[in-house]
Amino acid sequence: MTKRTALVTGASRGIGLACAKSLAAAGHKVVLAARNLDKLEHAAVAIRAEGGEALVQPIDLASPESIQESIKQAIAAAGPIHILVNNAGVTKDGLSMRMKLEDFTSVIQTNLTGAFLAAQGVMPGMMKERWGRIINIASVVGEMGNAGQANYVSSKAGLIGLTKTLAQELASRGITVNAITPGFIETDMTAVLTDEVKEKMLNVIPLKRFGKAEDIAASVAFLASEGAGYITGHVLRVNGGMYL
Ligand code: NAP
């Protein structure tokens, strides 16, 4: 296996941390990026304890300047980034009728613009290497819509469009770009939902269980692998069958 360097955004917890762990277990060097440095350090210690190689890199996906500077620093510390997992994401739910412009644009800024800028930051290095993997963590709701999440759904649907466009632009350079659309995954993001909402969700999941961060991480490791080299522009549903 060729050892690569992977940068995972939102790697301090939840799906991002699981992705970083699975990429490290596959033998890659991982750069863990998010805002909270303490949590990143903890995550890096956990990965190193399992024999992986991990570096930490503070980044704020809501800030174009932070993204540019952080990617520069990550490359200086870890070398060219071969695998980018655009995982960081936020929600600010509310019905469209009353949604503040700031709550709409800030979610788009972090989830979509942030992912675009991170991809732009690593592209030159990937082009030079003539090898790259960009994996965007979108969402099942980006495919099916969801009342109360106009901002989040728009950002995730946008990520799917971005994935297909980057796939076309970068294919000739040996870079694949794919999206994963998780269903309901048990993390901090979904822990805030009421039992009633969770019960309703469970009823529409044919596999009759919520997903785990590791379910997404396994797909990320696959899409990052040599074996997935002929897959690009794909939207991989990891949702227990809740949307087909
Ligand atoms: P989570 O537990 O809330 O973790 C979010 C991660 O993103 C954290 O590491 C957080 O770290 C980071 N983050 C948030 N804002 C950031 C910013 N401005 N700059 C840099 N990092 C930032 O979320 P999760 O459930 O693991 O979700 C991960 C991804 O999967 C998200 O894109 C989410 O939309 C998507 N997803 C989740 C589910 C689900 O059911 N959980 C379903 C579909 C899709 P800091 O706070 O330290 O920055």
CSV table of C-alpha atoms and ligand atoms in Angstrom, one decimal:
chain,number,residue,atom,x,y,z
A,1,MET,CA,0.0,0.0,0.0
A,2,THR,CA,1.2,3.5,-0.8
A,3,LYS,CA,1.3,5.7,2.2
A,4,ARG,CA,-0.6,9.0,1.6
A,5,THR,CA,-1.3,12.1,3.6
A,6,ALA,CA,-4.9,12.8,4.4
A,7,LEU,CA,-6.5,16.0,5.7
A,8,VAL,CA,-9.8,15.5,7.5
A,9,THR,CA,-11.9,18.6,8.5
A,10,GLY,CA,-14.1,18.3,11.6
A,11,ALA,CA,-11.8,15.5,12.8
A,12,SER,CA,-12.1,16.4,16.5
A,13,ARG,CA,-15.2,14.2,17.0
A,14,GLY,CA,-18.0,12.3,15.4
A,15,ILE,CA,-17.8,11.2,11.8
A,16,GLY,CA,-14.6,13.1,11.1
A,17,LEU,CA,-12.7,11.5,14.0
A,18,ALA,CA,-13.9,8.0,12.8
A,19,CYS,CA,-12.7,8.8,9.3
A,20,ALA,CA,-9.3,10.0,10.5
A,21,LYS,CA,-9.0,6.8,12.6
A,22,SER,CA,-9.9,4.5,9.6
A,23,LEU,CA,-7.5,6.4,7.3
A,24,ALA,CA,-4.7,6.1,9.9
A,25,ALA,CA,-5.5,2.4,10.4
A,26,ALA,CA,-5.1,2.0,6.6
A,27,GLY,CA,-1.6,3.3,7.0
A,28,HIS,CA,-2.0,7.0,6.0
A,29,LYS,CA,-0.6,10.0,7.8
A,30,VAL,CA,-3.6,12.1,8.9
A,31,VAL,CA,-3.9,15.8,9.6
A,32,LEU,CA,-6.8,16.5,11.9
A,33,ALA,CA,-8.4,19.9,11.4
A,34,ALA,CA,-11.1,21.7,13.3
A,35,ARG,CA,-11.5,24.8,15.5
A,36,ASN,CA,-11.0,23.3,19.0
A,37,LEU,CA,-7.3,22.6,19.4
A,38,ASP,CA,-7.7,20.7,22.7
A,39,LYS,CA,-10.1,18.2,21.2
A,40,LEU,CA,-7.8,17.8,18.2
A,41,GLU,CA,-4.9,17.0,20.4
A,42,HIS,CA,-6.9,14.4,22.3
A,43,ALA,CA,-8.0,12.8,19.0
A,44,ALA,CA,-4.3,12.8,17.8
A,45,VAL,CA,-3.2,11.1,21.0
A,46,ALA,CA,-5.9,8.4,20.5
A,47,ILE,CA,-4.8,7.8,16.9
A,48,ARG,CA,-1.1,7.6,17.9
A,49,ALA,CA,-2.0,5.2,20.7
A,50,GLU,CA,-3.3,2.8,18.0
A,51,GLY,CA,-0.1,3.1,16.1
A,52,GLY,CA,-1.2,5.8,13.6
A,53,GLU,CA,0.6,9.0,12.5
A,54,ALA,CA,-1.4,12.1,13.3
A,55,LEU,CA,-0.8,15.9,13.2
A,56,VAL,CA,-3.2,18.6,14.3
A,57,GLN,CA,-4.1,21.8,12.4
A,58,PRO,CA,-6.6,24.4,13.7
A,59,ILE,CA,-8.9,25.7,11.0
A,60,ASP,CA,-12.1,27.6,10.8
A,61,LEU,CA,-14.1,26.6,7.7
A,62,ALA,CA,-16.3,29.7,8.1
A,63,SER,CA,-13.2,31.9,7.3
A,64,PRO,CA,-11.6,32.0,3.9
A,65,GLU,CA,-8.5,33.5,5.4
A,66,SER,CA,-8.2,30.7,8.0
A,67,ILE,CA,-8.7,28.0,5.4
A,68,GLN,CA,-6.0,29.4,3.2
A,69,GLU,CA,-3.5,29.9,6.1
A,70,SER,CA,-4.3,26.5,7.7
A,71,ILE,CA,-3.9,24.5,4.5
A,72,LYS,CA,-0.6,26.3,3.9
A,73,GLN,CA,0.6,25.3,7.4
A,74,ALA,CA,-0.7,21.7,7.0
A,75,ILE,CA,1.2,21.3,3.8
A,76,ALA,CA,4.4,22.8,5.3
A,77,ALA,CA,4.1,20.4,8.3
A,78,ALA,CA,2.9,17.2,6.6
A,79,GLY,CA,3.8,17.6,2.9
A,80,PRO,CA,1.4,17.5,0.0
A,81,ILE,CA,-2.2,16.5,0.8
A,82,HIS,CA,-3.3,13.5,-1.3
A,83,ILE,CA,-6.6,12.9,0.4
A,84,LEU,CA,-9.1,15.6,1.5
A,85,VAL,CA,-12.1,14.7,3.5
A,86,ASN,CA,-14.5,17.6,3.6
A,87,ASN,CA,-16.4,16.6,6.7
A,88,ALA,CA,-16.9,19.6,8.9
A,89,GLY,CA,-20.4,20.8,9.0
A,90,VAL,CA,-22.9,22.7,11.1
A,91,THR,CA,-26.7,23.1,11.4
A,92,LYS,CA,-28.8,26.1,12.3
A,93,ASP,CA,-32.3,24.8,11.9
A,94,GLY,CA,-35.5,26.7,11.6
A,95,LEU,CA,-38.5,27.1,9.2
A,96,SER,CA,-37.7,29.2,6.1
A,97,MET,CA,-40.5,31.7,6.9
A,98,ARG,CA,-38.5,32.9,9.9
A,99,MET,CA,-34.9,32.0,9.1
A,100,LYS,CA,-32.5,34.9,9.5
A,101,LEU,CA,-30.3,35.7,6.5
A,102,GLU,CA,-27.3,35.3,8.7
A,103,ASP,CA,-28.4,31.7,9.7
A,104,PHE,CA,-28.8,30.8,6.0
A,105,THR,CA,-25.5,32.3,4.8
A,106,SER,CA,-23.4,31.1,7.7
A,107,VAL,CA,-24.3,27.5,7.2
A,108,ILE,CA,-23.7,27.8,3.5
A,109,GLN,CA,-20.4,29.5,4.2
A,110,THR,CA,-19.1,26.7,6.5
A,111,ASN,CA,-20.5,23.6,4.8
A,112,LEU,CA,-20.3,24.5,1.1
A,113,THR,CA,-18.0,27.5,0.6
A,114,GLY,CA,-15.6,26.1,3.2
A,115,ALA,CA,-15.4,22.8,1.5
A,116,PHE,CA,-14.9,24.4,-1.9
A,117,LEU,CA,-12.0,26.6,-0.6
A,118,ALA,CA,-10.4,23.6,1.1
A,119,ALA,CA,-10.6,21.6,-2.1
A,120,GLN,CA,-9.1,24.6,-4.0
A,121,GLY,CA,-6.3,24.8,-1.4
A,122,VAL,CA,-5.2,21.2,-1.9
A,123,MET,CA,-5.8,21.0,-5.7
A,124,PRO,CA,-2.4,22.3,-6.9
A,125,GLY,CA,-0.5,19.7,-4.8
A,126,MET,CA,-2.7,16.9,-6.0
A,127,MET,CA,-2.3,18.0,-9.6
A,128,LYS,CA,1.4,18.0,-9.2
A,129,GLU,CA,1.3,14.5,-7.8
A,130,ARG,CA,-1.2,13.4,-10.5
A,131,TRP,CA,-3.0,11.6,-7.7
A,132,GLY,CA,-5.7,12.8,-5.4
A,133,ARG,CA,-8.9,11.9,-3.6
A,134,ILE,CA,-11.5,14.5,-2.5
A,135,ILE,CA,-14.4,13.1,-0.5
A,136,ASN,CA,-17.2,15.4,0.5
A,137,ILE,CA,-19.5,14.4,3.3
A,138,ALA,CA,-22.9,15.6,2.2
A,139,SER,CA,-26.2,14.3,3.6
A,140,VAL,CA,-29.3,12.2,2.8
A,141,VAL,CA,-31.3,15.4,3.2
A,142,GLY,CA,-29.3,17.0,0.4
A,143,GLU,CA,-31.0,14.5,-1.8
A,144,MET,CA,-34.5,14.4,-0.3
A,145,GLY,CA,-35.0,17.8,1.3
A,146,ASN,CA,-36.0,18.3,4.9
A,147,ALA,CA,-38.4,20.8,6.4
A,148,GLY,CA,-36.7,23.1,8.8
A,149,GLN,CA,-33.3,22.8,7.2
A,150,ALA,CA,-33.4,25.1,4.1
A,151,ASN,CA,-29.8,26.3,4.9
A,152,TYR,CA,-28.3,22.9,5.7
A,153,VAL,CA,-30.1,21.1,2.8
A,154,SER,CA,-29.0,23.8,0.3
A,155,SER,CA,-25.4,23.4,1.5
A,156,LYS,CA,-25.5,19.6,1.2
A,157,ALA,CA,-27.3,19.6,-2.2
A,158,GLY,CA,-24.6,22.2,-3.3
A,159,LEU,CA,-21.9,19.8,-2.1
A,160,ILE,CA,-23.3,17.1,-4.4
A,161,GLY,CA,-23.2,19.5,-7.4
A,162,LEU,CA,-19.7,20.6,-6.4
A,163,THR,CA,-18.6,17.0,-6.3
A,164,LYS,CA,-19.8,16.2,-9.8
A,165,THR,CA,-18.3,19.4,-11.2
A,166,LEU,CA,-14.9,18.9,-9.5
A,167,ALA,CA,-14.9,15.3,-10.7
A,168,GLN,CA,-15.2,16.5,-14.3
A,169,GLU,CA,-12.6,19.2,-13.8
A,170,LEU,CA,-10.0,17.1,-12.1
A,171,ALA,CA,-10.3,13.6,-13.6
A,172,SER,CA,-7.6,14.2,-16.2
A,173,ARG,CA,-5.1,14.8,-13.4
A,174,GLY,CA,-5.8,11.5,-11.7
A,175,ILE,CA,-7.9,13.1,-8.9
A,176,THR,CA,-11.2,11.5,-8.0
A,177,VAL,CA,-14.0,13.5,-6.3
A,178,ASN,CA,-16.9,11.7,-4.6
A,179,ALA,CA,-19.6,12.4,-2.1
A,180,ILE,CA,-21.0,10.3,0.7
A,181,THR,CA,-24.6,11.0,1.9
A,182,PRO,CA,-25.0,9.7,5.4
A,183,GLY,CA,-28.4,9.0,6.8
A,184,PHE,CA,-29.0,9.3,10.5
A,185,ILE,CA,-25.7,8.8,12.3
A,186,GLU,CA,-25.3,8.8,16.1
A,187,THR,CA,-23.0,11.8,16.9
A,188,ASP,CA,-23.2,15.1,18.8
A,189,MET,CA,-25.1,16.5,15.9
A,190,THR,CA,-28.0,14.1,16.2
A,191,ALA,CA,-27.8,13.7,20.0
A,192,VAL,CA,-29.8,16.9,20.4
A,193,LEU,CA,-32.9,15.5,18.6
A,194,THR,CA,-35.9,14.5,20.8
A,195,ASP,CA,-36.8,10.9,21.4
A,196,GLU,CA,-40.0,11.4,19.4
A,197,VAL,CA,-38.0,12.6,16.3
A,198,LYS,CA,-35.6,9.7,16.7
A,199,GLU,CA,-38.4,7.2,16.9
A,200,LYS,CA,-40.0,8.6,13.8
A,201,MET,CA,-36.6,8.3,12.0
A,202,LEU,CA,-36.1,4.7,13.1
A,203,ASN,CA,-39.4,3.8,11.5
A,204,VAL,CA,-38.3,4.9,8.1
A,205,ILE,CA,-34.9,3.1,8.2
A,206,PRO,CA,-35.2,-0.4,6.7
A,207,LEU,CA,-32.1,-1.6,8.4
A,208,LYS,CA,-33.8,-0.7,11.7
A,209,ARG,CA,-30.9,1.0,13.4
A,210,PHE,CA,-29.2,4.3,13.4
A,211,GLY,CA,-25.8,4.5,11.6
A,212,LYS,CA,-22.5,4.8,13.5
A,213,ALA,CA,-19.6,7.1,12.6
A,214,GLU,CA,-17.7,4.0,11.7
A,215,ASP,CA,-20.2,3.1,8.9
A,216,ILE,CA,-19.2,6.4,7.2
A,217,ALA,CA,-15.5,6.0,8.0
A,218,ALA,CA,-15.4,2.6,6.2
A,219,SER,CA,-16.8,4.1,3.0
A,220,VAL,CA,-14.3,7.0,3.3
A,221,ALA,CA,-11.4,4.6,3.6
A,222,PHE,CA,-12.7,2.7,0.5
A,223,LEU,CA,-13.1,5.8,-1.6
A,224,ALA,CA,-9.6,6.9,-0.6
A,225,SER,CA,-8.1,3.6,-1.5
A,226,GLU,CA,-6.3,2.6,-4.8
A,227,GLY,CA,-9.1,0.2,-5.5
A,228,ALA,CA,-11.6,3.0,-5.8
A,229,GLY,CA,-9.5,4.7,-8.5
A,230,TYR,CA,-12.2,4.3,-11.2
A,231,ILE,CA,-15.0,5.8,-9.2
A,232,THR,CA,-15.5,9.5,-9.6
A,233,GLY,CA,-18.4,11.9,-9.3
A,234,HIS,CA,-20.3,9.3,-7.4
A,235,VAL,CA,-22.8,9.9,-4.6
A,236,LEU,CA,-22.5,7.0,-2.1
A,237,ARG,CA,-25.6,6.6,0.1
A,238,VAL,CA,-24.8,5.2,3.5
A,239,ASN,CA,-28.2,5.6,5.1
A,240,GLY,CA,-29.6,2.1,6.1
A,241,GLY,CA,-32.0,2.3,3.2
A,242,MET,CA,-33.9,5.3,4.4
A,243,TYR,CA,-33.7,7.0,0.9
A,244,LEU,CA,-33.1,4.9,-2.2
B,1,NAP,P1,-20.4,16.8,14.8
B,1,NAP,O1,-20.3,15.7,15.8
B,1,NAP,O2,-21.2,18.0,15.2
B,1,NAP,O3,-18.9,17.3,14.5
B,1,NAP,C1,-18.7,18.4,13.6
B,1,NAP,C2,-17.2,18.6,13.4
B,1,NAP,O4,-17.0,19.7,12.5
B,1,NAP,C3,-16.5,18.8,14.7
B,1,NAP,O5,-15.2,18.2,14.6
B,1,NAP,C4,-16.3,20.4,14.7
B,1,NAP,O6,-15.2,20.7,15.4
B,1,NAP,C5,-16.2,20.6,13.2
B,1,NAP,N1,-16.6,22.0,12.8
B,1,NAP,C6,-17.8,22.6,12.9
B,1,NAP,N2,-17.7,23.8,12.5
B,1,NAP,C7,-16.4,24.1,12.0
B,1,NAP,C8,-15.8,25.2,11.5
B,1,NAP,N3,-16.4,26.3,11.3
B,1,NAP,N4,-14.5,25.0,11.1
B,1,NAP,C9,-13.8,23.8,11.3
B,1,NAP,N5,-14.4,22.8,11.8
B,1,NAP,C10,-15.7,22.9,12.2
B,1,NAP,O7,-21.0,16.4,13.4
B,1,NAP,P2,-21.0,14.9,12.8
B,1,NAP,O8,-22.4,14.3,13.1
B,1,NAP,O9,-19.8,14.1,13.0
B,1,NAP,O10,-21.1,15.3,11.2
B,1,NAP,C11,-20.0,15.4,10.4
B,1,NAP,C12,-20.4,15.7,9.0
B,1,NAP,O11,-21.4,14.7,8.6
B,1,NAP,C13,-21.1,17.0,8.8
B,1,NAP,O12,-20.8,17.6,7.6
B,1,NAP,C14,-22.6,16.7,8.8
B,1,NAP,O13,-23.4,17.6,8.1
B,1,NAP,C15,-22.6,15.3,8.1
B,1,NAP,N6,-23.7,14.5,8.4
B,1,NAP,C16,-24.0,14.0,9.6
B,1,NAP,C17,-25.1,13.2,9.8
B,1,NAP,C18,-25.5,12.7,11.2
B,1,NAP,O14,-26.6,12.1,11.3
B,1,NAP,N7,-24.7,12.9,12.2
B,1,NAP,C19,-26.0,12.9,8.8
B,1,NAP,C20,-25.6,13.4,7.5
B,1,NAP,C21,-24.5,14.2,7.3
B,1,NAP,P3,-15.0,22.1,16.2
B,1,NAP,O15,-16.3,22.5,16.8
B,1,NAP,O16,-13.9,21.9,17.1
B,1,NAP,O17,-14.6,23.1,15.1
